[in-house]
Coordinates of C-alpha atoms in Angstrom, one line a residue:
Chain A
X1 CA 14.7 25.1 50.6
X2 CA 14.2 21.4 49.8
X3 CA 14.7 20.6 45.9
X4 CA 10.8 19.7 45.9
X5 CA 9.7 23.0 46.5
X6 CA 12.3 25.0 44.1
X7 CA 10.2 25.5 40.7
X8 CA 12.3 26.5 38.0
X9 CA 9.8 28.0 34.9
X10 CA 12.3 26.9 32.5
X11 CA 12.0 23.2 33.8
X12 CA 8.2 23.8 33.9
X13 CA 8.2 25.1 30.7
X14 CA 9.9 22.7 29.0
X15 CA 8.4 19.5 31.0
X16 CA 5.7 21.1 29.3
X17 CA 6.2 21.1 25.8
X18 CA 7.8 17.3 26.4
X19 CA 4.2 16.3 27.3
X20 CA 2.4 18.4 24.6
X21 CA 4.9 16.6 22.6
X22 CA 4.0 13.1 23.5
X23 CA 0.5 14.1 23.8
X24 CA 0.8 14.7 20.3
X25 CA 2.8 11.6 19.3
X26 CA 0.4 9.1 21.2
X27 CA -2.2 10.5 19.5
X28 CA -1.4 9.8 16.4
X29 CA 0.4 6.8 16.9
X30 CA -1.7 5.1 19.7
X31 CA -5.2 6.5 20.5
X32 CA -6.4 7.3 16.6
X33 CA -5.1 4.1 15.4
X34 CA -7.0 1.9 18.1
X35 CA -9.7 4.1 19.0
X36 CA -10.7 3.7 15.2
X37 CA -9.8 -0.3 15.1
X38 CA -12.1 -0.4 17.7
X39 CA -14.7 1.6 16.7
X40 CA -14.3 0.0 13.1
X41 CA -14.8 -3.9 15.3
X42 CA -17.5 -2.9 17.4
X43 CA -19.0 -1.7 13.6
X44 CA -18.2 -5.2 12.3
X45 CA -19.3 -6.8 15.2
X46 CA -22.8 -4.8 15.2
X47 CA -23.1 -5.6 11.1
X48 CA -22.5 -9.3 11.8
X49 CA -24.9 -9.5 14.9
X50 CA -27.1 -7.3 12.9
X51 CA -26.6 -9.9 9.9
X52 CA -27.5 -12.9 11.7
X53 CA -30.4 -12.0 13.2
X54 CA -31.4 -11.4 9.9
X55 CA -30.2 -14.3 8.4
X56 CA -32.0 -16.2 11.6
X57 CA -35.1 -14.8 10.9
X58 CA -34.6 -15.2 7.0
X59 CA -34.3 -18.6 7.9
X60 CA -37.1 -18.6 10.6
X61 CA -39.2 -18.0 7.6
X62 CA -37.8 -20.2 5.1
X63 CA -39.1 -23.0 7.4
X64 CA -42.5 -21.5 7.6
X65 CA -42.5 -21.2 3.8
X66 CA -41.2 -24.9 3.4
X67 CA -44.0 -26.4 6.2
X68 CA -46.2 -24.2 4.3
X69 CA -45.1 -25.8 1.0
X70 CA -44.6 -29.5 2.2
X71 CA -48.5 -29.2 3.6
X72 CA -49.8 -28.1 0.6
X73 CA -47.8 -30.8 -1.1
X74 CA -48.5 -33.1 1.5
X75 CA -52.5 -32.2 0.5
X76 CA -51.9 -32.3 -3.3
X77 CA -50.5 -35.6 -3.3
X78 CA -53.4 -36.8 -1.4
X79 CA -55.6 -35.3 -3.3
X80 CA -53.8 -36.6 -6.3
X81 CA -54.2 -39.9 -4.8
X82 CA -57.9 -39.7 -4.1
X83 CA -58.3 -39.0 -7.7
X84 CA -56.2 -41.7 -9.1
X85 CA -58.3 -44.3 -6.7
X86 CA -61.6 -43.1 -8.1
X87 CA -60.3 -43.1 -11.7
X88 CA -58.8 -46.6 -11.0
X89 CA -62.3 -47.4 -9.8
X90 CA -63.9 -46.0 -13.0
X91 CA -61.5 -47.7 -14.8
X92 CA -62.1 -51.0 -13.3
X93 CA -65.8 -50.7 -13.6
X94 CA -65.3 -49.5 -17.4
X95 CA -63.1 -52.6 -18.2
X96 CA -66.1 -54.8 -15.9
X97 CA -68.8 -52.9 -18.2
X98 CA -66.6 -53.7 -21.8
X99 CA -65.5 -57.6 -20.5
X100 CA -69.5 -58.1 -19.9
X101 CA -70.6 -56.3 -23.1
X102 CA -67.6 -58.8 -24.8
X103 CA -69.1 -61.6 -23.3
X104 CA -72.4 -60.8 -24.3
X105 CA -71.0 -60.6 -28.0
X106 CA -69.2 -63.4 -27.4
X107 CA -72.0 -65.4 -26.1
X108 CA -74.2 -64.2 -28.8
X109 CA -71.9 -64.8 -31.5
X110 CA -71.6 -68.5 -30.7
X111 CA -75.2 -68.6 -30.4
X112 CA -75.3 -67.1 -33.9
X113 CA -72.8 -69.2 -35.4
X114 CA -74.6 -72.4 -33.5
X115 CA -77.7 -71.7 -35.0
X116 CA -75.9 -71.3 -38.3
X117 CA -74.3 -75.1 -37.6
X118 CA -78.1 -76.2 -37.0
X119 CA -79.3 -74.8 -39.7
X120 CA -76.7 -76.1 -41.8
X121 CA -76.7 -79.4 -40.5
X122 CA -80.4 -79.5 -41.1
X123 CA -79.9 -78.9 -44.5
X124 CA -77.4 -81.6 -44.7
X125 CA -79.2 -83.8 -43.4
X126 CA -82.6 -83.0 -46.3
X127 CA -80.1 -83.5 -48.4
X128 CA -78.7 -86.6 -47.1
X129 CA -82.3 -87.9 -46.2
X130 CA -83.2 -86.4 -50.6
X131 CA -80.4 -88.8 -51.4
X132 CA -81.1 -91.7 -49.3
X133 CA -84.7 -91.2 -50.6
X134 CA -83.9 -91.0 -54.1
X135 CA -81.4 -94.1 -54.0
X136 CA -84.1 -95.7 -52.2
X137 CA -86.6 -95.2 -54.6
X138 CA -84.1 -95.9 -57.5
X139 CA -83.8 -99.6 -55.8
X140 CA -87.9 -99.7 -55.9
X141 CA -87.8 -98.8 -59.1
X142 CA -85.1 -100.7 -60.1
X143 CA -85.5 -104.0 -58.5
X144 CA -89.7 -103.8 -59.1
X145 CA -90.7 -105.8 -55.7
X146 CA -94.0 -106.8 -54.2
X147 CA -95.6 -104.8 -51.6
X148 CA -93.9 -107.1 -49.0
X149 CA -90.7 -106.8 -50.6
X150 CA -91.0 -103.1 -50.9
X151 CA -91.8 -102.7 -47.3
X152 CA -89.0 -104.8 -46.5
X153 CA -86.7 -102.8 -48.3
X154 CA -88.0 -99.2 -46.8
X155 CA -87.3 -100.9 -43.9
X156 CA -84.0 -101.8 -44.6
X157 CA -83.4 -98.4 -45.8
X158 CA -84.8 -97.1 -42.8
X159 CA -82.5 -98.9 -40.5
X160 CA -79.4 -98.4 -42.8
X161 CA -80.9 -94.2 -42.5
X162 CA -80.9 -95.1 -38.5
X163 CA -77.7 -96.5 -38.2
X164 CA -76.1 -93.7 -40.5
X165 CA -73.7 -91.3 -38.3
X166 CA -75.0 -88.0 -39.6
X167 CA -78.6 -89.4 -39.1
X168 CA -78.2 -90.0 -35.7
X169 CA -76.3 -86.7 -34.9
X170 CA -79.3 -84.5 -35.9
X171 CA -81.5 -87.0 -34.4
X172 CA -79.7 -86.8 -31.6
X173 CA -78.7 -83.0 -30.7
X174 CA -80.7 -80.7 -28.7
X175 CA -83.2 -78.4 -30.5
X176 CA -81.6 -74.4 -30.4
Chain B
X1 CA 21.6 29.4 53.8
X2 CA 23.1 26.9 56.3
X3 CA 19.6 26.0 57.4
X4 CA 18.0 25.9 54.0
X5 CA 21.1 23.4 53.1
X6 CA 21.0 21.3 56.5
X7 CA 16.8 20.7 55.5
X8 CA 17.9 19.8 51.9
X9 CA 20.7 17.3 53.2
X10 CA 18.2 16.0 55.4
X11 CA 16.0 14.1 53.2
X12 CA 16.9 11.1 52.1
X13 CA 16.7 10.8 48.2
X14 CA 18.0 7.3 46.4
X15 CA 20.7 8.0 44.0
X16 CA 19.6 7.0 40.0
X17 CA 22.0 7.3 37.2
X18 CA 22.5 10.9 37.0
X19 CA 23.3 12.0 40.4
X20 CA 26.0 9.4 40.5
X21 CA 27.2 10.9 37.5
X22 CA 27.1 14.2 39.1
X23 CA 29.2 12.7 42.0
X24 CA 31.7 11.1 40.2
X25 CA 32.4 14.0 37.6
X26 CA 30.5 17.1 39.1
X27 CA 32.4 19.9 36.6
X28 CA 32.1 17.8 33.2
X29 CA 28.9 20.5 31.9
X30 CA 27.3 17.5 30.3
X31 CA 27.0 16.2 33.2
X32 CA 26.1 19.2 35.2
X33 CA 23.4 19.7 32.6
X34 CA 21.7 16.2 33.2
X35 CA 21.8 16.7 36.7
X36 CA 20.2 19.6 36.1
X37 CA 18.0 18.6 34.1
X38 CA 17.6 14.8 35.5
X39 CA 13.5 15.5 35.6
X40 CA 13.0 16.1 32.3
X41 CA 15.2 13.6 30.9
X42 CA 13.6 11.1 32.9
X43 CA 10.5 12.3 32.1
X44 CA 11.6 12.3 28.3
X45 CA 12.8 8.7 28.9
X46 CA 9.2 7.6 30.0
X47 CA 8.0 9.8 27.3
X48 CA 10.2 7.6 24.6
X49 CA 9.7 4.5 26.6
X50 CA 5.8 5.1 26.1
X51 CA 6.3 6.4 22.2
X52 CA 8.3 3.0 21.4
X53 CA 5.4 0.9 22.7
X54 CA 2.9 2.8 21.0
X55 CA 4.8 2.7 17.2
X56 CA 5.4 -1.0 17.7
X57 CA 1.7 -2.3 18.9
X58 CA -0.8 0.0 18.2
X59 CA 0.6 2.1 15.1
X60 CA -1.4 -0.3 12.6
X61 CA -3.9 -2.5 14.4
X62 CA -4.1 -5.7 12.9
X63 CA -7.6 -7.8 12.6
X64 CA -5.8 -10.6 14.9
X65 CA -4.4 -8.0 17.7
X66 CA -0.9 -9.2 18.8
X67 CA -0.2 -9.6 23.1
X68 CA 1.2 -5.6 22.8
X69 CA -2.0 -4.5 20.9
X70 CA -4.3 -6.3 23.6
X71 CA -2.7 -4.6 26.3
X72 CA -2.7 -1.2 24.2
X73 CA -6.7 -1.7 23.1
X74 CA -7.6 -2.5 27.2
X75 CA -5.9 0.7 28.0
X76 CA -7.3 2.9 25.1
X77 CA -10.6 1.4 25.8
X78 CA -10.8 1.6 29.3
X79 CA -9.6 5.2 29.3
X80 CA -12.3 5.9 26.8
X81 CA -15.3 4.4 28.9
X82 CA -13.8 6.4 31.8
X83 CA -13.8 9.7 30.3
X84 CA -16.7 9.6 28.1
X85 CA -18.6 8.1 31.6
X86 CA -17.9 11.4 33.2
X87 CA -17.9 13.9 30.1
X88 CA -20.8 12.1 27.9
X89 CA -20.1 11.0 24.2
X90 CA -18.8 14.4 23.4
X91 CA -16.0 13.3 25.7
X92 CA -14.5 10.5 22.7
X93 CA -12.2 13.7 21.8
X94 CA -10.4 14.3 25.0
X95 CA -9.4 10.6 25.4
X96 CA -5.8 10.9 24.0
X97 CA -5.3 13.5 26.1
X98 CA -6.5 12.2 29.4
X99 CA -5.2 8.7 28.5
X100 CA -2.0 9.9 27.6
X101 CA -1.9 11.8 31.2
X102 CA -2.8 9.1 33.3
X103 CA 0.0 6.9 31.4
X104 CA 2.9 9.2 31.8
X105 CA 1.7 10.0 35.3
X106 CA 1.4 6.5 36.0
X107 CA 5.0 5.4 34.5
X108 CA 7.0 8.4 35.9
X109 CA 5.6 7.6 39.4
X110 CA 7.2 3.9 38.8
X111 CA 9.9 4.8 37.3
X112 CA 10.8 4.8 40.9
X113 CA 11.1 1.1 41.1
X114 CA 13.2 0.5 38.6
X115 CA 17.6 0.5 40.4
X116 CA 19.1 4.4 38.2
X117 CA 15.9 5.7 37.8
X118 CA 14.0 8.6 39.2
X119 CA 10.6 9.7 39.3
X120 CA 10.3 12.7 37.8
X121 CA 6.9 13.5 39.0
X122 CA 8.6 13.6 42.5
X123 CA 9.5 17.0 41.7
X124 CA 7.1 19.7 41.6
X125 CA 8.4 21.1 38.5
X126 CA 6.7 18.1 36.6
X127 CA 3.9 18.3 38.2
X128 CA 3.3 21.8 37.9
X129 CA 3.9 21.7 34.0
X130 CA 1.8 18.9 33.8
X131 CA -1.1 21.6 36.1
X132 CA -0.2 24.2 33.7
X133 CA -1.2 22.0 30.7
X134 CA -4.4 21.0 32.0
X135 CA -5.0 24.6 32.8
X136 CA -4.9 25.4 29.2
X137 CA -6.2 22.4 28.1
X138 CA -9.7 22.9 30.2
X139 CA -9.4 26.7 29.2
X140 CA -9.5 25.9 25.9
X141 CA -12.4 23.5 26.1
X142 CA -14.1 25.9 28.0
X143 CA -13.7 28.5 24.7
X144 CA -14.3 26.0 21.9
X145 CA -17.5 24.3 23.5
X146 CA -19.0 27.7 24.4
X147 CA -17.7 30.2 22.7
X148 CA -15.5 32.9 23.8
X149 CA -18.5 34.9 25.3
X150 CA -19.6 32.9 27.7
X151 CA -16.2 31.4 28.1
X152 CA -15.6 35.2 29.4
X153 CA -18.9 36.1 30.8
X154 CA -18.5 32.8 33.1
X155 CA -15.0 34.2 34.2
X156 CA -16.6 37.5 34.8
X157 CA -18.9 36.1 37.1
X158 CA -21.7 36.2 34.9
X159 CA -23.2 39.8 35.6
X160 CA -26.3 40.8 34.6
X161 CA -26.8 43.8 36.9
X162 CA -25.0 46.9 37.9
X163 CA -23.9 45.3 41.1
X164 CA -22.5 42.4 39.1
X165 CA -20.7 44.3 36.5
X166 CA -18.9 46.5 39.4
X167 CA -17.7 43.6 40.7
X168 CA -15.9 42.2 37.6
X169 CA -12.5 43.4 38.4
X170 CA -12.7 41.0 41.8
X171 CA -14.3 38.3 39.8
X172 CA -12.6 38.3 37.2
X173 CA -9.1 37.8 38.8
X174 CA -10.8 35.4 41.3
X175 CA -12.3 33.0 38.6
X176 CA -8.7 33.0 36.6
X177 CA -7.1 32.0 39.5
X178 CA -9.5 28.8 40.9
X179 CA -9.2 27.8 37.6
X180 CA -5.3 27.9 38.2
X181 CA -5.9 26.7 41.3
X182 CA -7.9 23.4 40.7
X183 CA -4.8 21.4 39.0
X184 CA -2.5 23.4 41.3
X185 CA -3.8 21.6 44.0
X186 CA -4.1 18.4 41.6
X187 CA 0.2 18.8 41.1
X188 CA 0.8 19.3 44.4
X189 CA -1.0 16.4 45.7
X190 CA 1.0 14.6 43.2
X191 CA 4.5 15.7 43.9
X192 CA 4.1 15.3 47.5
X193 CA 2.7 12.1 47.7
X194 CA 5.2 10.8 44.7
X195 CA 8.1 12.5 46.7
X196 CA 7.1 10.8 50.2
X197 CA 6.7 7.4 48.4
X198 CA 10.4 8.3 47.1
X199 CA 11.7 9.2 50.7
X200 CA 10.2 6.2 52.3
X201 CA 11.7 4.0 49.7
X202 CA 15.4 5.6 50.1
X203 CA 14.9 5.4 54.3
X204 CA 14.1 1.7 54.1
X205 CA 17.1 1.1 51.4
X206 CA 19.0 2.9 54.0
X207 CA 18.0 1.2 56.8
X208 CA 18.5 -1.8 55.2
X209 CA 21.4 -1.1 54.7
X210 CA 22.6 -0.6 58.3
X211 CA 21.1 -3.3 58.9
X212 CA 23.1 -5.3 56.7
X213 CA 26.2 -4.0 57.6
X214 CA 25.2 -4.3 61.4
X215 CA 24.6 -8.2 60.9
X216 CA 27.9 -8.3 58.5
X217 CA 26.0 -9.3 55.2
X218 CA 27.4 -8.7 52.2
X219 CA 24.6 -6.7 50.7
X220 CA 21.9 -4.7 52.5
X221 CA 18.3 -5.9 53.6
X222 CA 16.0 -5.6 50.6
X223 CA 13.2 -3.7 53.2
X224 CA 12.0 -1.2 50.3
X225 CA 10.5 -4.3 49.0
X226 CA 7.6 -4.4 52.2
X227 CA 6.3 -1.3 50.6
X228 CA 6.7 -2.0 46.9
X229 CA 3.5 -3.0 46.5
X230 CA 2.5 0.2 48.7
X231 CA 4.2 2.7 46.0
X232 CA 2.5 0.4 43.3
X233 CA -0.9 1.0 44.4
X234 CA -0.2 4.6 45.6
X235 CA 1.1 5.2 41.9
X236 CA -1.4 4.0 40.3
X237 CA -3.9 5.8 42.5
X238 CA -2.4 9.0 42.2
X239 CA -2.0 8.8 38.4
X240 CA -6.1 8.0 38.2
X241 CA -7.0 10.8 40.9
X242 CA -4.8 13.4 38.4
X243 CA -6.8 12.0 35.6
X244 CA -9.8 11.5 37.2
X245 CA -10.0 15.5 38.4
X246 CA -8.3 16.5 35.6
X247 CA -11.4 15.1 33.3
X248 CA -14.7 16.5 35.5
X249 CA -12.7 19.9 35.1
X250 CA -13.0 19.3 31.3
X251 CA -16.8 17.9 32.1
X252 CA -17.3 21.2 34.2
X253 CA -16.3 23.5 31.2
X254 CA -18.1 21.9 28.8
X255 CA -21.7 22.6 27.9
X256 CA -24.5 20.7 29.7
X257 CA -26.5 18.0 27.1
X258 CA -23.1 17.2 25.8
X259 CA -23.8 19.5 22.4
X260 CA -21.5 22.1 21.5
X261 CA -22.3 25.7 22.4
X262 CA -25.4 24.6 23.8
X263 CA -25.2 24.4 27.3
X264 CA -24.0 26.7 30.2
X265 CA -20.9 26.9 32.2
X266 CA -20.7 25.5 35.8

């Protein structure tokens, strides 16, 4: 009989316990250990893939909340800027309103205080004209001249009155 | 007994190691015993071969997987998609052992190739231990997944009338033995085919070296290398039809729907 065909149960038998035996080795030492090393990656890999899409739609809506927030800043500071023009406006036309109102009491406090100068002057000048009038009359008095004499000398003192600088400034300035 | 020795003389077989051992000292008993034993220490030499690999790459996977752990994690997972493909998810459990069939199938088968060594599965002793494992293997699947009930009641033949239970003594006998049968025929496929790759491999290094001496060269015609890729591919083939088989015989005893106890034998 060819050696192929001669079974032996002994050989059998213990060709069998060699493989039980490595069956058992390998599994411990092979298939476990890389079974689970894979099973542990394609965890890893499914947390990560898992953690990015979460992290991609996190940030998906991070940018919605940023547009969201730039528009609405976008629209305060144009509304901010609205405001500030029609304050600036208001403020322009209170400064036009208080510069007239200064010019008016500006205007009418020089009209004031010109009238007070006229009305001063004007009584400088009585008083002038009460002196002149007075020293005239002193020199009538004093001197005791004719009627052609006398009107000589109101004449005189008439002219000297007309040629007198503070005469002809009153004569001279407008009426207020 | 002259016949029986002129067939065994008659087909070629390449010497390895232990046969030229046996040759050169055939009554040291150490020697006897390898010779006698040359399957299973070839077989125990894949065996360690396979171990040494296993404790070096794939003992403690690293994050970064070295060249050895690569190899190791393309083997585990393949194997793993291949069985659980056939079995379902439940299958995850009988990876190791499938896997570890196909890989010592697949190495003793070209162990072949490599000058001193023989392939053990070449002998039907291998390959009937290797038949009588998955035998008990698939018959214990069978009991776990469904209980021994059913595990019983599908061996009886399932009766559920008179007629059936009378014929229980046939069944019964008849079921055992297909379920023998079905990696019987798995080993013997295997040792033949293993053996005739082994024959045609020593008859081309033999005619080699005729040739060789014929045209007065030093060393004989490397012909066995025309077929090496042959007995690489036939190797390989034979190790996944073993496997293959031997895992729809696990998917045939376990329950349909993949859940334990849940489903009923083929």
């Amino acid at each position: 009989m060819p050696s192929i065909l001669q079974l032996d149960l002994q050989q059998i038998l213990s060709q069998a316990i060699s493989f039980l035996l490595l069956w058992w080795a390998m599994k411990r030492f092979a298939w476990r250990p890389i079974l689970g090393a894979l099973d542990a990656r394609r965890a890893r890999i499914e947390d990560d893939l898992r953690a990015a899409a979460q992290a991609k739609a996190d940030m998906a809506r991070l940018e919605q909340e940023l547009a969201q927030r730039l528009a609405a800043i976008d629209e305060e500071a144009r509304g901010k800027l609205q405001e500030a023009i029609r304050e600036g406006k208001q403020v322009a036309i209170e400064i036009q309103e208080e510069a007239r109102a200064q010019a008016h009491a500006v205007l009418a406090k020089a009209q004031e205080t010109i009238a007070m100068e006229l009305a001063k002057a004007k009584v400088t000048l009585r008083d002038e004209l009460a002196d002149l009038t007075v020293k005239a009359l002193e020199r009538i008095l004093k001197d005791k001249l004719d009627l052609k004499a006398d009107h000589k000398l109101v004449g005189a003192i008439l002219d000297e009155l007309g040629t007198s600088p503070s005469t002809e400034r009153v004569f001279s300035s407008p009426t207020p | 007994m002259a016949v029986e020795s002129a067939a065994h003389e008659s087909i070629p077989e390449l010497p390895n190691l232990i046969t030229v051992l046996h040759q050169r000292w055939p009554d040291v008993p150490v020697v006897a015993w390898l010779h006698h034993w040359e399957n299973l220490v070839f077989g125990l030499l894949v065996a360690g071969v396979l171990c040494a690999l296993a404790w070096r790459y794939a003992r403690k996977p690293a994050t970064v997987p070295s060249v050895g752990q690569n190899v190791f994690e393309v083997l585990v997972e393949g194997v793993d998609r291949f069985v659980c493909g056939i079995v379902g998810p439940a299958g995850r459990r009988h990876t190791p052992f499938i896997g570890t069939l196909f890989l010592y199938i697949w190495l003793m088968n070209l162990a072949a190739l490599l000058p001193g060594v023989k392939s053990p599965t070449s002998s039907l002793n291998t390959t009937v231990s290797l038949a009588v494992v998955v035998f008990g293997y698939v018959q214990w699947v069978g009991i776990h997944a469904n209980g021994p009930v059913k595990y019983l009641d599908h061996l009886a033949g399932s009766p559920r009338d008179p007629v059936g239970w009378a014929l229980v003594p046939l069944m019964l006998p008849i079921h055992v033995l297909g379920e023998f049968i079905k990696p019987l025929s798995l080993s013997l496929r295997l040792g033949f085919n293993v053996f005739a790759e082994d024959v045609l491999l020593a008859v081309l290094v033999g005619l080699g070296l005729t040739a060789g001496l014929a045209l007065h060269a030093p060393v004989g015609l490397p012909l066995q290398a025309f077929v090496v890729p042959l007995v690489l591919i036939f190797s390989t083939v034979q190790a996944l039809v073993f496997s293959l088989l031997s895992t729809v015989y696990i998917a045939l005893m376990s329950p349909h729907g993949g859940g334990e106890h849940g489903g009923s034998l083929h």
